[in-house]
Coordinates of C-alpha atoms and ligand atoms in Angstrom, one line a residue:
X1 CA -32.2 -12.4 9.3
X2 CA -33.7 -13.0 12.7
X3 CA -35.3 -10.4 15.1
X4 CA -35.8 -10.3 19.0
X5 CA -37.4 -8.1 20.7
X6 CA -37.3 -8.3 24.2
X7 CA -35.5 -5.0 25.3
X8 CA -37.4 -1.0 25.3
X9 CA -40.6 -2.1 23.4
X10 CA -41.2 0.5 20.1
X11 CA -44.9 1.0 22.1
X12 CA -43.0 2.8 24.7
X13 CA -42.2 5.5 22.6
X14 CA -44.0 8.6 23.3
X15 CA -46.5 9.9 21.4
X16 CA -45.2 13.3 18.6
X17 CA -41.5 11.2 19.3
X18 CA -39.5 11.2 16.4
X19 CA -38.1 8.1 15.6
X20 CA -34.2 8.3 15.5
X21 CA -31.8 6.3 14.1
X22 CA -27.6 6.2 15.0
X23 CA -25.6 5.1 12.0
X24 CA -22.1 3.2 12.3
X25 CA -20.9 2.6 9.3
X26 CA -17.6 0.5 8.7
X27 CA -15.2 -0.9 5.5
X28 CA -14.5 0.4 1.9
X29 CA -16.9 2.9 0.2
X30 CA -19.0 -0.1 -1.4
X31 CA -20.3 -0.1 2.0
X32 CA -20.7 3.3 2.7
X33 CA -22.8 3.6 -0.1
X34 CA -24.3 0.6 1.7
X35 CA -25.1 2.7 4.4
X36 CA -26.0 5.8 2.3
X37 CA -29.0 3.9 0.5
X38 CA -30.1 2.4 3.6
X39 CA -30.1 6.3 5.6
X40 CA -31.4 7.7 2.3
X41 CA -34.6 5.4 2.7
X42 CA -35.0 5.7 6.4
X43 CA -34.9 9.6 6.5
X44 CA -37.4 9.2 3.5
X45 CA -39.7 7.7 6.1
X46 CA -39.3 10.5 8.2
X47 CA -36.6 9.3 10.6
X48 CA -34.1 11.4 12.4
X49 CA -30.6 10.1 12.3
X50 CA -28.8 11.0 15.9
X51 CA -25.5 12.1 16.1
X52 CA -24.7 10.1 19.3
X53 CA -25.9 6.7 20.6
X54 CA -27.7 8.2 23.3
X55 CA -30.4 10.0 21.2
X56 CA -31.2 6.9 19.1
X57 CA -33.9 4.5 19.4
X58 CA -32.0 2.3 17.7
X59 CA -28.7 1.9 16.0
X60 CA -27.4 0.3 13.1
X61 CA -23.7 -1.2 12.9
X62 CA -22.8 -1.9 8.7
X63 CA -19.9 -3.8 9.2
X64 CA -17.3 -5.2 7.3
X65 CA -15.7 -8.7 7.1
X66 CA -13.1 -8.5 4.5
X67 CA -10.1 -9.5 7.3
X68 CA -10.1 -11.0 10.8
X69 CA -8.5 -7.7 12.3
X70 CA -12.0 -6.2 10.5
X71 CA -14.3 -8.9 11.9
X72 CA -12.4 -7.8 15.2
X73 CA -13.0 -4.1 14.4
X74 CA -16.7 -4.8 13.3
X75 CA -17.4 -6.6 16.9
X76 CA -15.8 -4.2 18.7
X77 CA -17.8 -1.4 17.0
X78 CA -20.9 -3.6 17.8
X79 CA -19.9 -3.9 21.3
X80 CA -20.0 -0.2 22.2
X81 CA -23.1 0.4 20.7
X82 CA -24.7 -2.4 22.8
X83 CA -23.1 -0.7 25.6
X84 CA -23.9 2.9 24.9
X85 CA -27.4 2.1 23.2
X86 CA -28.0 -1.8 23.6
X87 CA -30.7 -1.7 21.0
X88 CA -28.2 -2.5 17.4
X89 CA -29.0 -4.3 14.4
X90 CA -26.2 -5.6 12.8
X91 CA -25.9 -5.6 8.6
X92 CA -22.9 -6.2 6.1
X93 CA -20.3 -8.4 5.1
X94 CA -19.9 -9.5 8.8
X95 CA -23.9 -9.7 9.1
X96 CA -23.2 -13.8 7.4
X97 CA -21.2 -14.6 10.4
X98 CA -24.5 -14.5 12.3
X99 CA -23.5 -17.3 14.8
X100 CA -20.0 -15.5 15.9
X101 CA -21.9 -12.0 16.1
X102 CA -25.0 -13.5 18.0
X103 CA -22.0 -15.0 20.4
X104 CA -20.2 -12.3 21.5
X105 CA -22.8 -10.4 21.6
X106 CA -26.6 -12.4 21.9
X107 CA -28.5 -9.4 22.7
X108 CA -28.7 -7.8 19.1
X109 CA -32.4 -7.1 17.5
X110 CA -31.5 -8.2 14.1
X111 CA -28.3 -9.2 11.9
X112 CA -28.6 -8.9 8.1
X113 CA -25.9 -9.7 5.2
X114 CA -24.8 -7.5 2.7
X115 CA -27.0 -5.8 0.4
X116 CA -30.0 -6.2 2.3
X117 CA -31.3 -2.4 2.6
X118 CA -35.0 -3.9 2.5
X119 CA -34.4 -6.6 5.6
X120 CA -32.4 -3.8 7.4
X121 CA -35.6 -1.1 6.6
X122 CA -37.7 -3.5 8.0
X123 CA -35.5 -4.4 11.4
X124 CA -35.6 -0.5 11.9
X125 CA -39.7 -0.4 11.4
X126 CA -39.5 -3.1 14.3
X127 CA -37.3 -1.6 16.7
X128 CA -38.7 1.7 16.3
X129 CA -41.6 2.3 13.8
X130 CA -41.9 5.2 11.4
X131 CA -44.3 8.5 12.1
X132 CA -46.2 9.0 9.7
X133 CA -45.8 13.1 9.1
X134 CA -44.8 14.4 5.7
X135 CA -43.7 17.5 6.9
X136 CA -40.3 15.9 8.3
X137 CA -39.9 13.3 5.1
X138 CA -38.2 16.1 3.4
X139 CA -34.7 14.4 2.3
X140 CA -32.5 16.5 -0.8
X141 CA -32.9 15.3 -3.9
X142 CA -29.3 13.4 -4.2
X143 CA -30.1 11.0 -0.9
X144 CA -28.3 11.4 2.0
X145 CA -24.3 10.8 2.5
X146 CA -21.8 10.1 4.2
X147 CA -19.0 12.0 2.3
X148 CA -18.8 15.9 2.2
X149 CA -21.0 17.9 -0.3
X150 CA -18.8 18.2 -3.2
X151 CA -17.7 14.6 -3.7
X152 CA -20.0 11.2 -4.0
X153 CA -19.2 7.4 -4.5
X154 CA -21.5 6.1 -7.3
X155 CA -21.7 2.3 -7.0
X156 CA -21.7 0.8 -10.6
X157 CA -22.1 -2.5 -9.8
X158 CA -22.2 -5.4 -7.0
X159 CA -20.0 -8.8 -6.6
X160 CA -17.6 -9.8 -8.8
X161 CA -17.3 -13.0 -11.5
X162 CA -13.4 -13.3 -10.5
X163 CA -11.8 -15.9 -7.8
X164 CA -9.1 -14.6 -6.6
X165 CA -7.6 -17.1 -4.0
X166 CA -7.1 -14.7 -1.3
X167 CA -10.2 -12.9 -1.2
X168 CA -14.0 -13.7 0.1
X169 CA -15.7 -11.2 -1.2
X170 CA -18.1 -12.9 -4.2
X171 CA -18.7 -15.3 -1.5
X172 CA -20.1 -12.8 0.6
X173 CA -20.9 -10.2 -2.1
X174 CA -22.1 -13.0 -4.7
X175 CA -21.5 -12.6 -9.0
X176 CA -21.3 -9.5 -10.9
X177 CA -24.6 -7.7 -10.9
X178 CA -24.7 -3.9 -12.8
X179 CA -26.8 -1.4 -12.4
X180 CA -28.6 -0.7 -15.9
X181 CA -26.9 2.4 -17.3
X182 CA -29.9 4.9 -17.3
X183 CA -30.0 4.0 -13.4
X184 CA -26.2 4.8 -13.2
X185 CA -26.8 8.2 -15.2
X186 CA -29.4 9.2 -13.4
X187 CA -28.1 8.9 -10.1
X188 CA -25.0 10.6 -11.2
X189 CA -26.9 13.6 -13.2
X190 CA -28.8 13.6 -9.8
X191 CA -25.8 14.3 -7.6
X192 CA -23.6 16.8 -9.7
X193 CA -26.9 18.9 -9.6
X194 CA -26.8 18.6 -6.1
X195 CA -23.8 20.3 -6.4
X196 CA -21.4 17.6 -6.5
X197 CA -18.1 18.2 -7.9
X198 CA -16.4 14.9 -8.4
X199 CA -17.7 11.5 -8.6
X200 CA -16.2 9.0 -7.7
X201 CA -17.0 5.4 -9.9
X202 CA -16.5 2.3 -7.8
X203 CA -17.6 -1.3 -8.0
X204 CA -15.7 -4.2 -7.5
X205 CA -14.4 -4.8 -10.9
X206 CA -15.5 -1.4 -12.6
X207 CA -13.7 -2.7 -15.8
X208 CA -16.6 -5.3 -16.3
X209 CA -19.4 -3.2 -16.3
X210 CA -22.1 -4.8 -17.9
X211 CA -20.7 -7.7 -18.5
X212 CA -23.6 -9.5 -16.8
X213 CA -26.4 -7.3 -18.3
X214 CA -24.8 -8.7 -22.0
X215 CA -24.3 -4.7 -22.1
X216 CA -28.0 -4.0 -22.4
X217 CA -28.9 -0.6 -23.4
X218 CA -31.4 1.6 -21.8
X219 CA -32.8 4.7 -22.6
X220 CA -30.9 7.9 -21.2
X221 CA -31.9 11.7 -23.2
X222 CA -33.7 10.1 -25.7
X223 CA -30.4 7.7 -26.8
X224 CA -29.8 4.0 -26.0
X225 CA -27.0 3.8 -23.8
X226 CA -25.3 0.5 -23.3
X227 CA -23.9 -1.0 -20.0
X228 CA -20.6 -1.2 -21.1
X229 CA -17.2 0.4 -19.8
X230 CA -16.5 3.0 -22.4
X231 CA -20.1 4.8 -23.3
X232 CA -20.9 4.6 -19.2
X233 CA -17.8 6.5 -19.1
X234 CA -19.0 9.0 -22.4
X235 CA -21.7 9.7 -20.6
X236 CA -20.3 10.7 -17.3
X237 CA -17.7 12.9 -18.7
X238 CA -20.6 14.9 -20.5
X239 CA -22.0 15.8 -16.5
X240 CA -19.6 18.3 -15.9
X241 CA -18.0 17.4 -12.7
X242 CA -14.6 15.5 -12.2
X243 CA -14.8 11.6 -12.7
X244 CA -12.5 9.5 -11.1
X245 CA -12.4 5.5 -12.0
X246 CA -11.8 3.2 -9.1
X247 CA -11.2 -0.5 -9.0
X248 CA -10.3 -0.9 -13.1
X249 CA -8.4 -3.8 -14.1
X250 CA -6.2 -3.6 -17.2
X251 CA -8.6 -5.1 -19.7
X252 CA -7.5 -4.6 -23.1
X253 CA -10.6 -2.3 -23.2
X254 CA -9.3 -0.2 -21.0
X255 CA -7.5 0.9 -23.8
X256 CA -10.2 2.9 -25.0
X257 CA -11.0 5.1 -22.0
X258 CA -7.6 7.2 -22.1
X259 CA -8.1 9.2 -24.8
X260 CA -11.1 10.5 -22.4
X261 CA -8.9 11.0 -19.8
X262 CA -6.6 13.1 -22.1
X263 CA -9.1 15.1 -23.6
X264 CA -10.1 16.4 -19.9
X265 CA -13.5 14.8 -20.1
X266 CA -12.4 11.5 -17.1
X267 CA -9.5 12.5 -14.4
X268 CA -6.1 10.9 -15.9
X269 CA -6.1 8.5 -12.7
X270 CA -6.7 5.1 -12.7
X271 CA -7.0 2.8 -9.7
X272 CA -6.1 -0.5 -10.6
X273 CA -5.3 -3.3 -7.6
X274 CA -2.6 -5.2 -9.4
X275 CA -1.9 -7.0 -5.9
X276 CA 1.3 -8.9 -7.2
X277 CA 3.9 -8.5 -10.2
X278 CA 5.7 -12.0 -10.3
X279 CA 3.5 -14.5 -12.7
X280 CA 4.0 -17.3 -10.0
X281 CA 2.6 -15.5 -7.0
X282 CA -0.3 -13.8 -9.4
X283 CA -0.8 -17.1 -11.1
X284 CA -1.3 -18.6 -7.1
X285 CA -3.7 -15.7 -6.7
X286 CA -5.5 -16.7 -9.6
X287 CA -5.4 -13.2 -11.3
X288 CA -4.5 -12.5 -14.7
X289 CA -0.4 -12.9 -14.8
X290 CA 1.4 -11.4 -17.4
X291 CA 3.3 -8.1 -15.9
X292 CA 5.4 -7.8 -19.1
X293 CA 2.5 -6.8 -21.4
X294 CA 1.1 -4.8 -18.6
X295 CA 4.2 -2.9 -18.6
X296 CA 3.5 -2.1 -22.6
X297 CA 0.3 -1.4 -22.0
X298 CA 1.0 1.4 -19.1
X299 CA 3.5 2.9 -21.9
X300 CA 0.7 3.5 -24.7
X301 CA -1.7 4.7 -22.0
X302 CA 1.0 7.3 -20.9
X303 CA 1.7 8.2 -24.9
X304 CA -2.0 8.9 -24.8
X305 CA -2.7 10.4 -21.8
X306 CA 1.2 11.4 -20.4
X307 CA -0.3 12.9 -17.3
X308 CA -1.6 9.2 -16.1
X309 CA -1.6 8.7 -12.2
X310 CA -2.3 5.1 -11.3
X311 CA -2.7 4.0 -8.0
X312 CA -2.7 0.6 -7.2
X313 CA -2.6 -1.5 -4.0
X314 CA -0.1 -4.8 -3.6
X315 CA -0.2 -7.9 -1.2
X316 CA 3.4 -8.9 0.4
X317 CA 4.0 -12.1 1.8
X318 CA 1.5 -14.4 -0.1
X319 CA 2.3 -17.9 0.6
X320 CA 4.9 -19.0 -1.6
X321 CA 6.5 -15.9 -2.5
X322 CA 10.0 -16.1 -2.6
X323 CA 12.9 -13.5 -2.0
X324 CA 13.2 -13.4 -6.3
X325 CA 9.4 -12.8 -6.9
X326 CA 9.1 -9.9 -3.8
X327 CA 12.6 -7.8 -5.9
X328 CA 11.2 -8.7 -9.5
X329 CA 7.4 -6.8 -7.8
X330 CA 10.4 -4.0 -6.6
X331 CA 11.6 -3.6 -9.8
X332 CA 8.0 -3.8 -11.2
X333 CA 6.9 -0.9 -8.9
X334 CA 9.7 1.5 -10.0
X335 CA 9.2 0.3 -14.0
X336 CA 5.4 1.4 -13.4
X337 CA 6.2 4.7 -11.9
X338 CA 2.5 4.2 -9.9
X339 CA 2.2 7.4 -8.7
X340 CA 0.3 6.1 -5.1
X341 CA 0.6 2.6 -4.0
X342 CA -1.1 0.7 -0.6
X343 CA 0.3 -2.6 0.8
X344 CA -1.0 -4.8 3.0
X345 CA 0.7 -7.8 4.8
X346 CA -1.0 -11.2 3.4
X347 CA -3.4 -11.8 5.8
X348 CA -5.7 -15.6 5.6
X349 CA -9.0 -14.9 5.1
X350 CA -11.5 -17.2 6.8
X351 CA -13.0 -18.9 3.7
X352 CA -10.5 -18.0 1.3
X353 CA -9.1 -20.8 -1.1
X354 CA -5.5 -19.3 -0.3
X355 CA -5.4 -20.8 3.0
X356 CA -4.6 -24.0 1.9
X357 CA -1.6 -22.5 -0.5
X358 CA 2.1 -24.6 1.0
X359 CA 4.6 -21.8 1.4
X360 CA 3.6 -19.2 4.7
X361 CA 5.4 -16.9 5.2
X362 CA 7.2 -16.3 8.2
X363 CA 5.5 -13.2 10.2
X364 CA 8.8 -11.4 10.3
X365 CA 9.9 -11.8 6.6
X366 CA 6.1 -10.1 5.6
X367 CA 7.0 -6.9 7.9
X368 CA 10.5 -6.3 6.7
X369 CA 9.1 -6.7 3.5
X370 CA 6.3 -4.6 3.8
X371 CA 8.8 -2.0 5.1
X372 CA 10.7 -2.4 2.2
X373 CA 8.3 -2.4 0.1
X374 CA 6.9 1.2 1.8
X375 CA 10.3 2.7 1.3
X376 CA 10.6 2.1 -2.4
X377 CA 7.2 3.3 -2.9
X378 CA 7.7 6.9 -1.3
X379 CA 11.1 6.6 -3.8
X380 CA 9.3 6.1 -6.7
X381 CA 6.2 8.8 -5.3
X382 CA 9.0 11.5 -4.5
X383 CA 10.9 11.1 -8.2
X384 CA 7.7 11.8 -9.5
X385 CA 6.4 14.6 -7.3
X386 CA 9.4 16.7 -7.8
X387 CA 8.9 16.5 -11.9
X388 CA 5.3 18.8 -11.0
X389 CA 7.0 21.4 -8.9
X390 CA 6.7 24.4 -10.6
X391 CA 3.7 23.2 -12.9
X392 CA 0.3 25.1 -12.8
X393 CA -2.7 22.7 -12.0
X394 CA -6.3 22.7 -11.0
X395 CA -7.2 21.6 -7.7
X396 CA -10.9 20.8 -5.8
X397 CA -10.7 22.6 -2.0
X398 CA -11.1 19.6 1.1
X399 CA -11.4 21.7 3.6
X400 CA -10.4 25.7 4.5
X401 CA -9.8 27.1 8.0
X402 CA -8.4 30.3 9.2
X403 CA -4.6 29.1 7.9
X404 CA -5.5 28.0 4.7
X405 CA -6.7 25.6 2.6
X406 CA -6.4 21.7 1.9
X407 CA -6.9 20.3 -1.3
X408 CA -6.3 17.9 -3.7
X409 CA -4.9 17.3 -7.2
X410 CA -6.5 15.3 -10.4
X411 CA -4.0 12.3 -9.0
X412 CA -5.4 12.6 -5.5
X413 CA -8.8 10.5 -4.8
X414 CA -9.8 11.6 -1.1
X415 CA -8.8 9.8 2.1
X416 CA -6.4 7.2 -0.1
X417 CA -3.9 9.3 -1.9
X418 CA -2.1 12.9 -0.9
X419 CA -3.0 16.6 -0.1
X420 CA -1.9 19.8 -1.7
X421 CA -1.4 22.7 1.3
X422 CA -2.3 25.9 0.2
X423 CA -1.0 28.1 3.0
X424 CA -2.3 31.4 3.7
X425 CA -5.3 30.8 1.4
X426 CA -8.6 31.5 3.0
X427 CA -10.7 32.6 0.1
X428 CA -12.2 29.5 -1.3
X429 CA -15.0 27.0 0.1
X430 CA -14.9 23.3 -0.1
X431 CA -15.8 22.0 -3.7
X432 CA -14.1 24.9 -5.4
X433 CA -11.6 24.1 -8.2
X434 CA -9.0 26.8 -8.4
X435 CA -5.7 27.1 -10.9
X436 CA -2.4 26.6 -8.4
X437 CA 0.7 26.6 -9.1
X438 CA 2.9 24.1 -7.2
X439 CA 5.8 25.4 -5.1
X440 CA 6.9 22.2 -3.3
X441 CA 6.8 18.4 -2.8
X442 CA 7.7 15.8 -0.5
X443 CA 7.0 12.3 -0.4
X444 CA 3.1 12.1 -0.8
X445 CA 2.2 15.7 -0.6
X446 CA 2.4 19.1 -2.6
X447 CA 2.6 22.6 -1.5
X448 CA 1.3 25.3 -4.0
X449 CA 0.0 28.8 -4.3
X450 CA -2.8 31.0 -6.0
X451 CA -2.3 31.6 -9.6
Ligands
SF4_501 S1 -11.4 -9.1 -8.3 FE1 -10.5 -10.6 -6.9 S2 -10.0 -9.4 -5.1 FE2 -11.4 -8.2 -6.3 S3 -13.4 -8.7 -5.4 FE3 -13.1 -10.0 -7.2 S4 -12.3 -11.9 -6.3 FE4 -12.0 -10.3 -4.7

């Protein structure tokens, strides 16, 4: 990290001035909690966080560097500030690009990496020190965040032990490093008291939780509770609120989690970024290859737990996939019924092992198969949607206004997957969990009414 100083000195500041602090935060929810832990501890100290770049004494830009077109969108972001504000500091994945960011734009206070809160902290007490008043470090018990009041991200773990050939991110990110469980628990008993209704578990490879820790139990009520996959899970279905597993991979241990989800104590969704079907391109990818058992293993989890939604997200266009291994991930798609599915266009990844791979893809055969690959997947989404008209389900209420109200079903993680419209109903507040039954589908979304 390096800092400069030479713009508005902190000494300028008036006296009884309340240090403020704007917030940009960029990327997946790993880095919004990111940004969460780094507000939580600022507005601990008593700063005010502005809610434009004018009112700031300083602002801080969490970037993300996962893709070029992000880099692009992270400088861009960083860019505006320096023109609205001019005093940033720059943090994130992005942050180890120093050299690029201090380029396009040298007159940035500080630049930290990922995962620095403490270096970030500091850059802020630099810019613009804290008052010392403890009548303004009053911050609610669960932190401060970034998502509405009724759902929170809880961050399991950082970095990731795998290598995928297309990816960056334990580069930037580093190896797998959990969180002991108590510290997970307590976080998460912290939130749903704070009035959250639905948690939502993310990590990089949530499946391996612990893994590093050699699954080392800590105390939590009076029990030991081990870092491992299944009692982590035990132990969040026993908080009350709706737990939703993000970034699983399908582990034979995964295996054991369903029988939660069917007994109504874990959401029956699972997001799990297959990223390929064909063994070739996943065996290129350097992921774990063999569809065919995956298949299997999809069917036993849906004799368990018949209500399974599983979301996954797919690369098209991977050097060296051929016309034969982009139908067999087609067929693949449709086999799996996923219930919600993303696609990106392969993308090279500066640093990524993949970029050496023989076999690019032509720029017009990715888009026409990403485009096909869309079109099957609102197929396979629409066959399945139509088989819940008519059902009653629970829903949690989005967001209400004088028309009615938006919500979302036990399938539907916010901002990724689809909405359930509940028309004319104006009677509920955000957070609410109400019995509906559905009237209507289309491709992504439900309609449905008060039952
Ligand atoms: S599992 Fe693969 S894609 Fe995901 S973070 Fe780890 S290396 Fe990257």
């Amino acid at each position: 990290m390096t800092i400069s100083l030479d713009k508005k000195p902190p000494s300028e500041q008036k006296r009884g001035h309340v240090p403020t602090v704007g917030f940009v935060s960029l990327g997946c929810p790993k880095a919004l909690v990111d940004s969460e832990r780094i507000l939580t501890k600022l507005r601990a100290e008593g700063y005010r966080v502005a809610p434009d770049y004018a009112g700031a004494d300083v602002v801080v830009v969490n970037t993300c560097g996962f893709l070029d077109s992000a880099k692009q969108e992270s400088l861009d972001a960083i860019g505006e500030a320096m023109a609205e504000n001019g005093r940033v500091i720059v943090t994130g994945c992005f942050g180890v690009e120093e050299g690029r960011i201090r380029e396009a734009h040298p007159g940035v206070l500080a630049i930290t990496g990922p995962h620095q809160y403490e270096q970030v902290v500091e850059a802020v007490h630099a810019a613009a020190p804290p008052k010392h008043d403890p009548f303004i470090d009053l911050v609610p018990a669960e932190g401060l965040r970034l998502t509405p009041r009724h759902y929170a991200y809880l961050k399991i773990s950082e970095g990731c032990n795998n290598r995928c050939t297309f990816c960056i991110i334990p580069q930037l990110r580093g190896d797998l490093k959990s969180r002991p469980s108590n510290h997970v628990m307590t976080e998460a008993e912290r939130l749903v008291k704070a009035g959250v209704k639905e948690l939502l578990v993310i990590s990089q490879d949530t499946s391996a939780y612990g893994l590093d820790l050699k699954y080392a139990e800590s105390p939590w009520k009076g029990q030991p509770l081990p870092a491992r996959f299944l009692p982590l899970c035990e132990a969040l279905g026993e908080l009350g609120a709706w737990v939703r597993l993000h970034y699983v991979y399908p582990y034979p241990h995964v295996d054991t989690v369903i029988p939660l989800m069917a007994e109504g104590k874990l959401l029956p969704y699972l997001d799990i970024p297959f990223q390929h079907a064909s063994p070739a391109v996943l065996k290129a990818m350097r992921r774990p290859g063999n569809q065919e058992k995956t298949l299997e293993r999809i069917r036993r989890w849906r004799d368990v737990c018949p209500d399974l939604a599983i979301r996954s997200t797919f690369i098209v266009g991977f050097p060296g996939e051929t016309d034969e291994d982009f139908e067999l991930l087609l067929d693949w798609m449709r086999e799996a019924e996923l219930a919600r599915v993303g696609c990106f266009r392969y993308e090279p990844v500066d640093g990524a092992p993949a970029n050496d791979l023989e076999g690019a893809v032509p720029q017009e055969v990715k888009d026409e198969r990403w485009h096909r690959f869309m079109e099957t997947a609102k197929e396979v989404s629409e066959k399945r949607l139509a088989k819940i008209v008519g059902r009653e389900i629970d829903v949690i209420v989005d967001e209400v206004d004088d028309e009615g109200a938006l919500a979302r079903s036990k399938w539907d993680a916010p901002e990724i997957d689809g909405s359930v419209f509940l028309n004319g109903v104006t009677d509920v507040k955000p957070g609410e969990i109400v019995s509906v039954r559905v009237t209507q589908a289309d491709d992504y979304d439900l309609w449905a009414e008060r039952v």
